[in-house]
Coordinates of C-alpha atoms in Angstrom, one line a residue:
Chain A
X1 CA 2.5 32.2 1.2
X2 CA 5.8 31.9 2.9
X3 CA 7.0 28.7 4.6
X4 CA 9.6 28.3 7.3
X5 CA 11.5 25.0 7.4
X6 CA 13.5 24.0 10.4
X7 CA 15.8 20.9 10.7
X8 CA 19.1 19.4 9.7
X9 CA 21.3 20.4 6.8
X10 CA 23.9 17.7 6.5
X11 CA 26.3 15.6 4.5
X12 CA 25.3 12.0 3.8
X13 CA 27.1 8.9 2.8
X14 CA 24.8 6.4 1.2
X15 CA 25.1 2.9 -0.2
X16 CA 22.3 1.3 -2.1
X17 CA 22.2 -1.7 -4.4
X18 CA 22.6 0.9 -7.2
X19 CA 25.8 2.3 -6.0
X20 CA 27.5 4.4 -3.3
X21 CA 28.2 8.0 -2.6
X22 CA 30.6 8.9 0.2
X23 CA 29.6 12.5 0.8
X24 CA 26.7 14.4 -0.7
X25 CA 24.3 17.1 0.4
X26 CA 21.6 15.8 2.7
X27 CA 19.6 16.5 5.8
X28 CA 15.8 16.8 6.5
X29 CA 15.6 20.5 6.1
X30 CA 17.4 20.3 2.8
X31 CA 15.0 17.8 1.3
X32 CA 11.9 19.5 2.7
X33 CA 13.0 23.0 1.5
X34 CA 14.0 21.7 -2.0
X35 CA 10.7 20.0 -2.4
X36 CA 8.6 22.9 -1.0
X37 CA 10.5 25.4 -3.2
X38 CA 8.5 24.2 -6.3
X39 CA 5.3 25.5 -4.6
X40 CA 6.1 28.5 -2.4
X41 CA 8.6 30.9 -1.0
X42 CA 10.6 28.8 1.4
X43 CA 12.9 30.0 4.3
X44 CA 15.3 27.6 6.0
X45 CA 16.5 27.5 9.7
X46 CA 19.5 25.3 10.2
X47 CA 23.2 25.2 11.1
X48 CA 26.2 24.1 9.1
X49 CA 29.9 24.0 9.7
X50 CA 32.6 26.0 8.0
X51 CA 33.2 23.0 5.7
X52 CA 29.8 23.5 4.0
X53 CA 30.5 24.0 0.3
X54 CA 29.5 27.0 -1.7
X55 CA 28.2 24.7 -4.4
X56 CA 25.6 23.3 -1.9
X57 CA 24.5 26.8 -0.7
X58 CA 24.3 27.6 -4.4
X59 CA 21.9 24.7 -5.1
X60 CA 19.5 25.9 -2.3
X61 CA 19.8 29.5 -3.5
X62 CA 19.1 28.5 -7.1
X63 CA 15.8 27.2 -6.0
X64 CA 15.0 30.6 -4.5
X65 CA 15.3 29.3 -0.9
X66 CA 15.9 32.1 1.7
X67 CA 19.1 31.2 3.5
X68 CA 19.1 34.1 6.1
X69 CA 18.4 31.5 8.8
X70 CA 21.1 29.1 7.7
X71 CA 23.7 29.7 10.4
X72 CA 27.3 28.9 9.7
X73 CA 29.6 28.1 12.7
X74 CA 33.1 26.9 13.2
X75 CA 33.4 23.1 13.0
X76 CA 32.1 20.3 10.8
X77 CA 28.6 19.9 9.3
X78 CA 26.4 17.1 10.6
X79 CA 27.4 13.8 8.8
X80 CA 25.2 10.7 8.5
X81 CA 26.0 7.5 6.7
X82 CA 23.8 4.5 6.0
X83 CA 23.5 1.4 3.9
X84 CA 20.2 0.1 2.4
X85 CA 19.2 -3.6 2.2
X86 CA 18.6 -5.3 -1.2
X87 CA 14.8 -4.5 -1.2
X88 CA 15.4 -0.9 0.0
X89 CA 12.9 -1.3 2.8
X90 CA 15.5 -1.2 5.5
X91 CA 18.7 0.6 6.2
X92 CA 21.5 0.3 8.7
X93 CA 23.1 3.5 10.1
X94 CA 26.8 3.4 9.7
X95 CA 27.7 6.8 11.2
X96 CA 26.0 9.7 12.9
X97 CA 28.5 12.5 13.6
X98 CA 26.3 15.4 15.0
X99 CA 29.3 17.8 14.9
X100 CA 27.9 21.4 14.9
X101 CA 24.4 20.1 14.9
X102 CA 24.9 18.9 18.5
X103 CA 24.5 22.5 19.8
X104 CA 21.9 23.6 17.3
X105 CA 19.6 26.3 18.7
X106 CA 17.3 27.4 16.0
X107 CA 17.5 31.2 15.5
X108 CA 14.6 32.7 13.7
X109 CA 15.5 35.8 11.7
X110 CA 13.1 38.7 12.2
X111 CA 12.0 38.5 8.5
X112 CA 10.8 34.9 9.0
X113 CA 8.4 35.6 11.9
X114 CA 5.4 36.7 9.8
X115 CA 5.4 33.5 7.8
X116 CA 2.1 31.6 7.7
X117 CA 3.4 28.1 7.4
X118 CA 5.8 26.1 9.5
X119 CA 7.4 22.7 8.9
X120 CA 9.5 21.4 11.8
X121 CA 11.8 18.6 10.6
X122 CA 12.8 15.8 12.9
X123 CA 14.9 17.4 15.7
X124 CA 14.6 17.5 19.5
X125 CA 11.0 18.3 20.5
X126 CA 12.0 21.1 22.8
X127 CA 13.8 22.8 19.9
X128 CA 10.8 22.3 17.6
X129 CA 8.6 23.9 20.3
X130 CA 11.0 26.9 20.8
X131 CA 10.4 27.8 17.1
X132 CA 6.7 27.3 17.2
X133 CA 6.2 29.8 20.1
X134 CA 8.1 32.5 18.2
X135 CA 5.6 32.5 15.3
X136 CA 2.3 34.3 15.8
X137 CA 0.8 34.5 12.4
X138 CA 0.7 30.9 11.5
X139 CA -2.1 29.3 9.5
X140 CA -0.6 25.8 9.7
X141 CA 2.2 24.3 11.7
X142 CA 3.3 20.8 12.0
X143 CA 6.2 18.4 11.6
X144 CA 8.0 15.2 11.9
X145 CA 9.5 13.2 14.7
X146 CA 11.2 9.8 15.1
X147 CA 11.4 6.7 17.3
X148 CA 14.2 8.1 19.5
X149 CA 12.1 11.1 20.6
X150 CA 9.0 8.9 21.0
X151 CA 10.8 6.5 23.3
X152 CA 13.1 8.7 25.3
X153 CA 11.5 12.2 25.2
X154 CA 7.8 11.3 25.3
X155 CA 6.5 14.0 27.6
X156 CA 8.5 16.7 25.8
X157 CA 7.2 15.4 22.5
X158 CA 3.6 15.3 23.6
X159 CA 3.8 18.9 24.8
X160 CA 5.3 19.9 21.5
X161 CA 2.8 18.2 19.1
X162 CA -0.1 19.4 21.2
X163 CA 0.4 22.8 19.5
X164 CA 0.7 21.4 16.0
X165 CA -2.0 21.3 13.3
X166 CA -0.5 18.2 11.7
X167 CA 1.9 15.4 12.4
X168 CA 3.7 13.6 9.6
X169 CA 5.3 10.2 10.7
X170 CA 5.8 6.8 9.3
X171 CA 3.7 3.7 10.2
X172 CA 6.0 2.2 12.7
X173 CA 6.4 5.5 14.5
X174 CA 2.6 5.9 14.6
X175 CA 2.3 2.5 16.2
X176 CA 5.0 3.3 18.7
X177 CA 3.5 6.7 19.6
X178 CA 0.0 5.4 20.0
X179 CA 0.6 1.9 21.4
X180 CA -1.8 0.5 18.8
X181 CA -0.8 -1.9 16.0
X182 CA -4.0 -1.2 14.0
X183 CA -3.5 2.0 12.0
X184 CA -7.1 3.3 12.4
X185 CA -6.8 2.9 16.2
X186 CA -3.3 4.4 16.2
X187 CA -4.6 7.4 14.2
X188 CA -7.6 7.9 16.5
X189 CA -5.3 8.0 19.6
X190 CA -2.8 10.4 17.9
X191 CA -5.6 12.8 16.9
X192 CA -6.5 13.0 20.6
X193 CA -3.0 14.3 21.3
X194 CA -3.6 17.6 19.6
X195 CA -3.1 17.6 15.8
X196 CA -6.3 17.7 13.7
X197 CA -4.5 16.1 10.8
X198 CA -2.2 13.1 10.8
X199 CA -0.3 11.8 7.8
X200 CA 1.1 8.3 8.1
X201 CA 3.8 7.6 5.5
X202 CA 4.2 4.0 4.5
X203 CA 7.3 4.1 2.3
X204 CA 6.7 2.2 -1.0
X205 CA 3.1 1.6 0.0
X206 CA 2.1 5.3 0.0
X207 CA 0.5 7.3 2.7
X208 CA -2.7 7.8 4.6
X209 CA -4.2 11.2 5.8
X210 CA -6.4 10.9 8.8
X211 CA -8.7 13.5 10.2
X212 CA -11.3 13.0 12.9
X213 CA -14.2 12.2 10.5
X214 CA -12.5 10.8 7.4
X215 CA -9.4 9.4 5.9
X216 CA -7.7 9.4 2.5
X217 CA -5.3 6.8 1.2
X218 CA -2.9 7.0 -1.7
X219 CA -0.8 4.1 -2.9
X220 CA 2.9 4.5 -3.6
X221 CA 4.1 5.4 -7.1
X222 CA 5.6 2.4 -8.9
X223 CA 9.1 3.4 -9.9
X224 CA 11.1 1.4 -12.5
X225 CA 14.1 1.8 -10.3
X226 CA 14.5 3.1 -6.7
X227 CA 18.0 4.5 -6.7
X228 CA 18.1 5.9 -3.2
X229 CA 15.1 6.3 -0.8
X230 CA 17.1 8.8 1.4
X231 CA 15.1 12.0 1.8
X232 CA 11.9 10.6 0.3
X233 CA 9.9 11.1 3.5
X234 CA 11.2 14.7 3.9
X235 CA 10.5 15.4 0.2
X236 CA 7.0 14.2 0.8
X237 CA 6.7 16.6 3.7
X238 CA 8.0 19.5 1.5
X239 CA 5.5 18.7 -1.3
X240 CA 2.6 18.4 1.2
X241 CA 3.2 21.7 3.1
X242 CA 4.4 23.4 -0.1
X243 CA 1.1 22.8 -1.9
X244 CA -0.9 23.9 1.1
X245 CA 1.1 27.1 1.4
X246 CA 0.9 27.8 -2.4
X247 CA -2.9 27.7 -2.1
X248 CA -3.1 29.6 1.2
X249 CA -4.7 26.7 2.9
X250 CA -6.7 27.8 6.0
X251 CA -8.7 25.8 8.4
X252 CA -11.8 27.9 7.8
X253 CA -13.9 26.3 5.1
X254 CA -13.5 22.7 6.2
X255 CA -15.3 21.2 3.3
X256 CA -12.9 22.7 0.7
X257 CA -9.9 22.1 2.8
X258 CA -10.4 18.3 2.9
X259 CA -10.0 18.1 -0.8
X260 CA -7.0 20.3 -0.6
X261 CA -5.4 18.1 2.0
X262 CA -5.9 15.1 -0.2
X263 CA -4.2 16.8 -3.1
X264 CA -1.4 17.9 -0.8
X265 CA -0.9 14.2 0.0
X266 CA -0.6 13.5 -3.7
X267 CA 1.9 16.3 -4.2
X268 CA 3.8 14.9 -1.2
X269 CA 3.8 11.5 -2.9
X270 CA 4.9 13.0 -6.2
X271 CA 7.9 14.7 -4.6
X272 CA 8.9 11.6 -2.6
X273 CA 8.8 9.5 -5.8
X274 CA 11.0 11.9 -7.7
X275 CA 13.5 12.0 -4.8
X276 CA 14.1 8.2 -5.1
X277 CA 15.0 8.4 -8.8
X278 CA 18.5 9.6 -8.2
X279 CA 21.1 9.6 -5.4
X280 CA 20.6 12.2 -2.7
X281 CA 19.2 15.5 -3.9
X282 CA 20.4 15.0 -7.5
X283 CA 16.9 14.8 -9.0
X284 CA 16.1 18.3 -7.7
X285 CA 18.8 19.8 -10.0
X286 CA 16.8 19.1 -13.1
X287 CA 13.2 18.6 -11.9
X288 CA 10.6 21.0 -13.2
X289 CA 7.1 22.0 -12.0
X290 CA 5.7 20.7 -15.3
X291 CA 7.1 17.2 -14.5
X292 CA 5.6 17.4 -11.0
X293 CA 2.2 18.3 -12.4
X294 CA 2.4 15.6 -15.0
X295 CA 3.1 13.0 -12.3
X296 CA 0.2 14.4 -10.2
X297 CA -2.0 13.5 -13.2
X298 CA -0.5 10.1 -13.4
X299 CA -1.6 9.5 -9.8
X300 CA -5.1 10.5 -10.9
X301 CA -5.0 8.0 -13.7
X302 CA -3.7 5.0 -11.9
X303 CA -6.0 5.4 -8.9
X304 CA -9.3 6.4 -10.6
X305 CA -12.0 3.9 -11.3
Chain B
X1 CA -23.1 -15.1 -17.0
X2 CA -22.1 -18.4 -15.4
X3 CA -18.7 -18.9 -13.6
X4 CA -16.9 -22.2 -12.9
X5 CA -14.7 -22.3 -9.9
X6 CA -12.2 -25.1 -9.4
X7 CA -10.1 -25.7 -6.2
X8 CA -10.1 -27.0 -2.7
X9 CA -13.0 -27.3 -0.4
X10 CA -11.5 -28.0 3.0
X11 CA -11.7 -27.8 6.8
X12 CA -9.4 -25.3 8.4
X13 CA -8.0 -24.8 11.9
X14 CA -7.0 -21.2 12.5
X15 CA -5.4 -19.3 15.3
X16 CA -5.1 -15.5 15.3
X17 CA -4.5 -13.0 18.1
X18 CA -8.3 -12.7 18.2
X19 CA -8.9 -16.4 19.0
X20 CA -8.9 -19.9 17.7
X21 CA -11.2 -22.2 15.8
X22 CA -10.2 -25.9 15.5
X23 CA -12.3 -26.9 12.6
X24 CA -14.4 -24.7 10.2
X25 CA -15.3 -24.6 6.5
X26 CA -12.5 -23.4 4.3
X27 CA -10.6 -24.0 1.1
X28 CA -9.9 -21.7 -1.9
X29 CA -12.9 -22.8 -4.0
X30 CA -15.1 -22.2 -1.0
X31 CA -14.0 -18.6 -0.6
X32 CA -13.9 -17.9 -4.3
X33 CA -17.4 -19.3 -4.9
X34 CA -18.9 -17.6 -1.8
X35 CA -17.5 -14.2 -2.9
X36 CA -18.5 -14.6 -6.5
X37 CA -22.0 -15.8 -5.7
X38 CA -23.0 -12.2 -4.9
X39 CA -22.4 -11.3 -8.5
X40 CA -23.1 -14.2 -10.7
X41 CA -24.3 -17.8 -11.1
X42 CA -21.3 -19.8 -9.7
X43 CA -20.6 -23.5 -10.2
X44 CA -18.1 -25.4 -8.1
X45 CA -15.7 -28.2 -9.0
X46 CA -14.1 -29.8 -6.0
X47 CA -13.8 -33.0 -3.9
X48 CA -14.8 -33.6 -0.2
X49 CA -14.8 -36.7 2.0
X50 CA -17.7 -38.4 3.6
X51 CA -17.1 -36.4 6.7
X52 CA -18.2 -33.2 4.9
X53 CA -21.1 -31.7 6.9
X54 CA -24.6 -31.1 5.5
X55 CA -24.5 -27.7 7.2
X56 CA -21.5 -26.7 5.1
X57 CA -23.1 -27.9 1.8
X58 CA -26.1 -26.0 3.0
X59 CA -24.2 -22.7 3.3
X60 CA -22.9 -23.0 -0.3
X61 CA -26.4 -24.0 -1.6
X62 CA -28.0 -21.1 0.3
X63 CA -25.8 -18.8 -1.8
X64 CA -27.2 -20.4 -4.9
X65 CA -23.9 -22.1 -5.7
X66 CA -24.2 -25.0 -8.1
X67 CA -22.8 -28.1 -6.4
X68 CA -23.2 -30.7 -9.1
X69 CA -19.4 -30.6 -9.5
X70 CA -18.7 -31.1 -5.8
X71 CA -17.7 -34.7 -5.7
X72 CA -18.0 -36.7 -2.5
X73 CA -15.7 -39.7 -2.0
X74 CA -14.9 -42.1 0.9
X75 CA -12.3 -40.7 3.3
X76 CA -11.6 -37.4 5.0
X77 CA -11.9 -33.9 3.6
X78 CA -8.7 -31.9 3.1
X79 CA -7.6 -30.3 6.4
X80 CA -5.3 -27.3 6.8
X81 CA -4.3 -25.6 10.1
X82 CA -2.3 -22.4 10.6
X83 CA -1.4 -19.8 13.1
X84 CA -1.0 -16.1 12.4
X85 CA 1.6 -13.8 13.9
X86 CA 0.7 -10.8 16.0
X87 CA 0.6 -8.4 13.1
X88 CA -1.3 -10.9 10.9
X89 CA 1.2 -10.4 8.0
X90 CA 2.7 -13.9 8.4
X91 CA 1.4 -17.3 9.2
X92 CA 2.9 -20.7 10.1
X93 CA 1.3 -23.8 8.7
X94 CA 0.7 -26.3 11.5
X95 CA -1.0 -29.1 9.4
X96 CA -1.7 -30.0 5.8
X97 CA -3.6 -33.3 5.6
X98 CA -4.5 -33.6 1.9
X99 CA -6.7 -36.6 2.5
X100 CA -9.2 -37.1 -0.4
X101 CA -7.7 -34.0 -2.1
X102 CA -4.5 -35.9 -2.8
X103 CA -6.2 -37.8 -5.6
X104 CA -8.3 -34.9 -6.9
X105 CA -9.1 -35.1 -10.6
X106 CA -11.4 -32.3 -11.4
X107 CA -14.6 -33.6 -13.2
X108 CA -16.5 -31.1 -15.1
X109 CA -20.2 -31.8 -15.3
X110 CA -21.7 -31.5 -18.8
X111 CA -23.9 -28.6 -17.6
X112 CA -20.7 -26.6 -16.7
X113 CA -19.1 -26.8 -20.1
X114 CA -20.9 -23.9 -21.7
X115 CA -19.8 -21.5 -18.9
X116 CA -18.2 -18.2 -20.1
X117 CA -15.9 -17.6 -17.0
X118 CA -13.4 -19.8 -15.3
X119 CA -11.5 -19.3 -12.1
X120 CA -8.8 -21.9 -11.3
X121 CA -7.9 -21.8 -7.7
X122 CA -4.5 -22.8 -6.5
X123 CA -4.0 -26.5 -7.4
X124 CA -1.4 -28.4 -9.4
X125 CA -0.9 -26.6 -12.7
X126 CA -1.6 -29.8 -14.8
X127 CA -5.0 -30.2 -13.2
X128 CA -5.8 -26.5 -13.8
X129 CA -4.9 -27.1 -17.5
X130 CA -7.0 -30.2 -17.7
X131 CA -10.1 -28.1 -16.8
X132 CA -9.2 -25.2 -19.1
X133 CA -9.0 -27.4 -22.2
X134 CA -12.5 -28.9 -21.6
X135 CA -14.2 -25.5 -21.8
X136 CA -14.7 -24.0 -25.3
X137 CA -17.0 -21.1 -24.8
X138 CA -14.9 -19.0 -22.4
X139 CA -14.8 -15.3 -22.5
X140 CA -12.3 -15.1 -19.6
X141 CA -10.1 -17.7 -17.9
X142 CA -7.5 -17.3 -15.2
X143 CA -6.4 -18.3 -11.8
X144 CA -4.1 -18.4 -8.9
X145 CA -0.9 -20.3 -8.1
X146 CA 1.6 -20.5 -5.2
X147 CA 5.3 -20.6 -4.5
X148 CA 5.4 -24.4 -4.4
X149 CA 4.3 -24.7 -8.0
X150 CA 6.5 -21.8 -9.1
X151 CA 9.6 -23.5 -7.7
X152 CA 9.0 -27.2 -8.3
X153 CA 6.6 -27.3 -11.3
X154 CA 7.8 -24.3 -13.3
X155 CA 7.5 -25.7 -16.8
X156 CA 4.1 -27.2 -16.1
X157 CA 3.0 -23.9 -14.6
X158 CA 4.3 -21.9 -17.6
X159 CA 2.4 -24.1 -20.0
X160 CA -0.7 -23.7 -18.0
X161 CA -0.8 -19.9 -17.6
X162 CA 0.1 -19.4 -21.2
X163 CA -3.5 -20.2 -21.9
X164 CA -4.9 -17.9 -19.3
X165 CA -6.3 -14.4 -19.7
X166 CA -5.3 -13.3 -16.2
X167 CA -3.1 -14.4 -13.4
X168 CA -3.9 -13.4 -9.8
X169 CA -0.9 -13.8 -7.4
X170 CA 0.6 -12.1 -4.4
X171 CA 3.7 -9.9 -4.6
X172 CA 6.2 -12.4 -3.3
X173 CA 4.9 -14.9 -5.8
X174 CA 5.2 -12.4 -8.6
X175 CA 8.8 -11.7 -7.7
X176 CA 9.6 -15.4 -7.6
X177 CA 7.8 -16.2 -10.9
X178 CA 9.5 -13.3 -12.7
X179 CA 12.9 -13.2 -11.0
X180 CA 12.5 -9.4 -10.5
X181 CA 12.3 -7.6 -7.2
X182 CA 10.8 -4.5 -8.8
X183 CA 7.0 -5.0 -9.4
X184 CA 6.9 -3.1 -12.6
X185 CA 9.6 -5.3 -14.1
X186 CA 8.1 -8.4 -12.5
X187 CA 4.7 -7.5 -14.2
X188 CA 6.3 -6.9 -17.5
X189 CA 8.0 -10.2 -17.5
X190 CA 4.9 -12.1 -16.4
X191 CA 2.7 -10.4 -19.1
X192 CA 5.2 -11.9 -21.6
X193 CA 4.2 -15.4 -20.3
X194 CA 0.7 -15.3 -21.7
X195 CA -1.9 -13.5 -19.6
X196 CA -2.9 -10.1 -20.8
X197 CA -3.9 -9.1 -17.3
X198 CA -2.0 -9.6 -14.1
X199 CA -3.4 -8.8 -10.6
X200 CA -0.8 -8.6 -7.9
X201 CA -2.3 -8.9 -4.4
X202 CA -0.4 -7.1 -1.6
X203 CA -2.4 -8.2 1.5
X204 CA -3.1 -5.2 3.7
X205 CA -1.5 -2.9 1.1
X206 CA -4.1 -3.6 -1.6
X207 CA -3.6 -4.7 -5.1
X208 CA -2.3 -3.7 -8.5
X209 CA -3.7 -4.5 -11.9
X210 CA -1.2 -4.6 -14.7
X211 CA -1.9 -4.6 -18.4
X212 CA 0.6 -4.1 -21.2
X213 CA -0.1 -0.4 -21.5
X214 CA -1.3 0.7 -18.1
X215 CA -1.7 -0.2 -14.5
X216 CA -4.2 0.5 -11.7
X217 CA -3.4 0.6 -8.0
X218 CA -5.9 0.3 -5.1
X219 CA -4.8 0.6 -1.5
X220 CA -6.0 -1.8 1.1
X221 CA -9.2 -1.1 3.1
X222 CA -8.4 -0.1 6.7
X223 CA -10.3 -2.4 9.0
X224 CA -10.8 -1.6 12.7
X225 CA -10.0 -5.2 13.4
X226 CA -8.6 -8.0 11.2
X227 CA -10.0 -11.1 12.8
X228 CA -8.7 -13.7 10.4
X229 CA -7.1 -13.0 7.0
X230 CA -7.6 -16.7 5.9
X231 CA -9.4 -16.7 2.5
X232 CA -9.0 -13.0 1.9
X233 CA -7.0 -13.5 -1.3
X234 CA -9.5 -16.1 -2.6
X235 CA -12.4 -13.8 -1.7
X236 CA -10.6 -11.1 -3.7
X237 CA -10.5 -13.5 -6.7
X238 CA -14.2 -14.3 -6.3
X239 CA -15.2 -10.6 -6.2
X240 CA -12.9 -9.8 -9.2
X241 CA -14.2 -12.5 -11.5
X242 CA -17.7 -12.3 -10.2
X243 CA -18.1 -8.7 -11.1
X244 CA -16.6 -9.3 -14.6
X245 CA -19.0 -12.2 -15.1
X246 CA -22.0 -10.2 -13.9
X247 CA -21.3 -7.6 -16.5
X248 CA -20.5 -10.0 -19.3
X249 CA -16.9 -8.7 -19.6
X250 CA -15.4 -9.4 -23.0
X251 CA -12.1 -8.5 -24.4
X252 CA -13.7 -6.8 -27.3
X253 CA -14.0 -3.1 -26.7
X254 CA -10.7 -2.7 -24.8
X255 CA -11.3 0.9 -23.8
X256 CA -14.5 0.1 -21.9
X257 CA -13.0 -3.1 -20.4
X258 CA -10.2 -1.2 -18.7
X259 CA -12.5 0.7 -16.5
X260 CA -14.4 -2.5 -15.8
X261 CA -11.2 -4.3 -14.8
X262 CA -10.4 -1.5 -12.3
X263 CA -13.8 -1.7 -10.8
X264 CA -13.4 -5.5 -10.6
X265 CA -10.2 -5.0 -8.6
X266 CA -12.2 -2.7 -6.2
X267 CA -14.9 -5.4 -5.8
X268 CA -12.2 -7.9 -5.2
X269 CA -10.8 -5.7 -2.5
X270 CA -14.2 -5.2 -1.0
X271 CA -14.8 -9.0 -0.7
X272 CA -11.3 -9.5 0.7
X273 CA -11.9 -6.9 3.3
X274 CA -15.2 -8.3 4.4
X275 CA -13.7 -11.8 4.6
X276 CA -11.2 -10.6 7.3
X277 CA -13.9 -9.2 9.6
X278 CA -14.8 -12.6 11.1
X279 CA -13.3 -16.1 11.4
X280 CA -13.3 -18.2 8.3
X281 CA -16.4 -17.9 6.1
X282 CA -18.6 -16.4 8.9
X283 CA -19.0 -13.0 7.4
X284 CA -20.6 -14.5 4.3
X285 CA -23.5 -15.8 6.4
X286 CA -24.8 -12.3 6.9
X287 CA -23.2 -10.2 4.2
X288 CA -25.6 -8.5 1.7
X289 CA -25.0 -7.0 -1.8
X290 CA -26.1 -3.7 -0.4
X291 CA -23.2 -3.8 2.1
X292 CA -20.8 -4.7 -0.7
X293 CA -22.0 -1.8 -2.9
X294 CA -21.7 0.6 0.1
X295 CA -18.1 -0.4 0.7
X296 CA -17.4 0.0 -3.0
X297 CA -18.5 3.6 -2.6
X298 CA -16.3 4.0 0.5
X299 CA -13.3 3.0 -1.7
X300 CA -14.3 5.7 -4.1
X301 CA -14.4 8.3 -1.3
X302 CA -11.2 7.5 0.5
X303 CA -9.2 7.3 -2.8
X304 CA -10.7 10.3 -4.7
X305 CA -8.9 13.6 -4.9

């Protein structure tokens, strides 16, 4: 079933211990949509400038992604640049040029409104909310946020996530949002804020899915080389929601859906791991569904006992 | 089958955000033996001073631990004190008074020599080796080490672990020993040093078992409260070797033994998690095998998909 993805489409400059790329396709919506496209019909809502290359539109289109909602306006595309530390666990932002993204007002094409699944990438909470209220046929809606919105837009953010089914954030954000250091307590507090499902991403250490009555933990995939972690969290989100959309996940039938949510976390982890194998979105140029399913089986093997 | 544990028996002073205890039973061999005692007949080799309390000997004896190899000499028992950071992921050592432990020469009672399993806690590599060579009926021998021996006693350490079946260390030690930041590469290098099995402990993030042809990853157990992480790694070691000794693990029948090694890692994780629930060894005063087996099943539930 069809999925709408809202967020940034950008150009990134990235430096890691493996090398440096001055300008390449990036942005949260890009990674989410590319990852989700292996599972379900994906429609993107974003804005780019008139410098956005046909080659990049072409990559998205080649994955069958609906670009009707990709608005093109005069000016430059959002640009972000960052540099990773030696162990890849930290990064320093070198540039954030919002450009056309500064005035981004998500416009939902008529053809998108009947979609059943919605993934709101990390943008201003009020904008995330403005999309959510325009969609009346949703089976599952949720998204991501970040420390900036948690600290400076708290009330707006709380009003936004109250209407979400799931929230996908990393561990430090979960601690900041909840005020608890302990992840079990943090999760319990966040599940009182509205979402029935919380996924805490832990980078190389995997992810945890929390629901009111249970949790599921997956360790991170051990890569031989992490080339570039940029987009891994968004690729996780795309794999997670993509798998649920592929299987028509619905909240009815809670017993079945818990297993499905766990498998969605595994597919999220699979997509995040592939993302790190090359710079930027490179890995998605060659990645196949067969490789994805094989890695899913690898997860089963190295976690079963 | 019987297990010999060699290492420190000590008094610890510990401060965590949950409180402070100035002097309580501690030491690697203490935690290893207590944890292993739930699975198999455990015999301890260690030294204490004449200040060692009957109550503490009593706790070890109450768990059926053979204390014939617990030497008592004039002087004070090894004392260690440390303070944990707010997030419990780091600690500062405040005192290390070796006392009678400075002259520790492990003496293996005649009755211990036929034991089939050997766990060498973190002590000087030459002393670990001196015990290993006295035991001729071993099915499985291995142990722990630390950054100090890796840096300043490297050759001695390499000669020691060459004769081990398994090495149990934490991730930073694995990186230091191997010279590789990436854990897969680190493991591959360490498996070339002798041991056929490597267990890398990752604190709250769980553990990884590496063998030449496969690996197994378990995430950490999510505790509501971590009271005191002291001894968690040693409790892990005790659960790991204890389970293998209980089932008479042998290297013959490699296919079977891989599943058993994975389950041993889970039992190690279970024992490490219980250890953190109270200060020092307190949790072992009340812990039952039924609680241990119930938590093993919890691991199965929160990791299965």
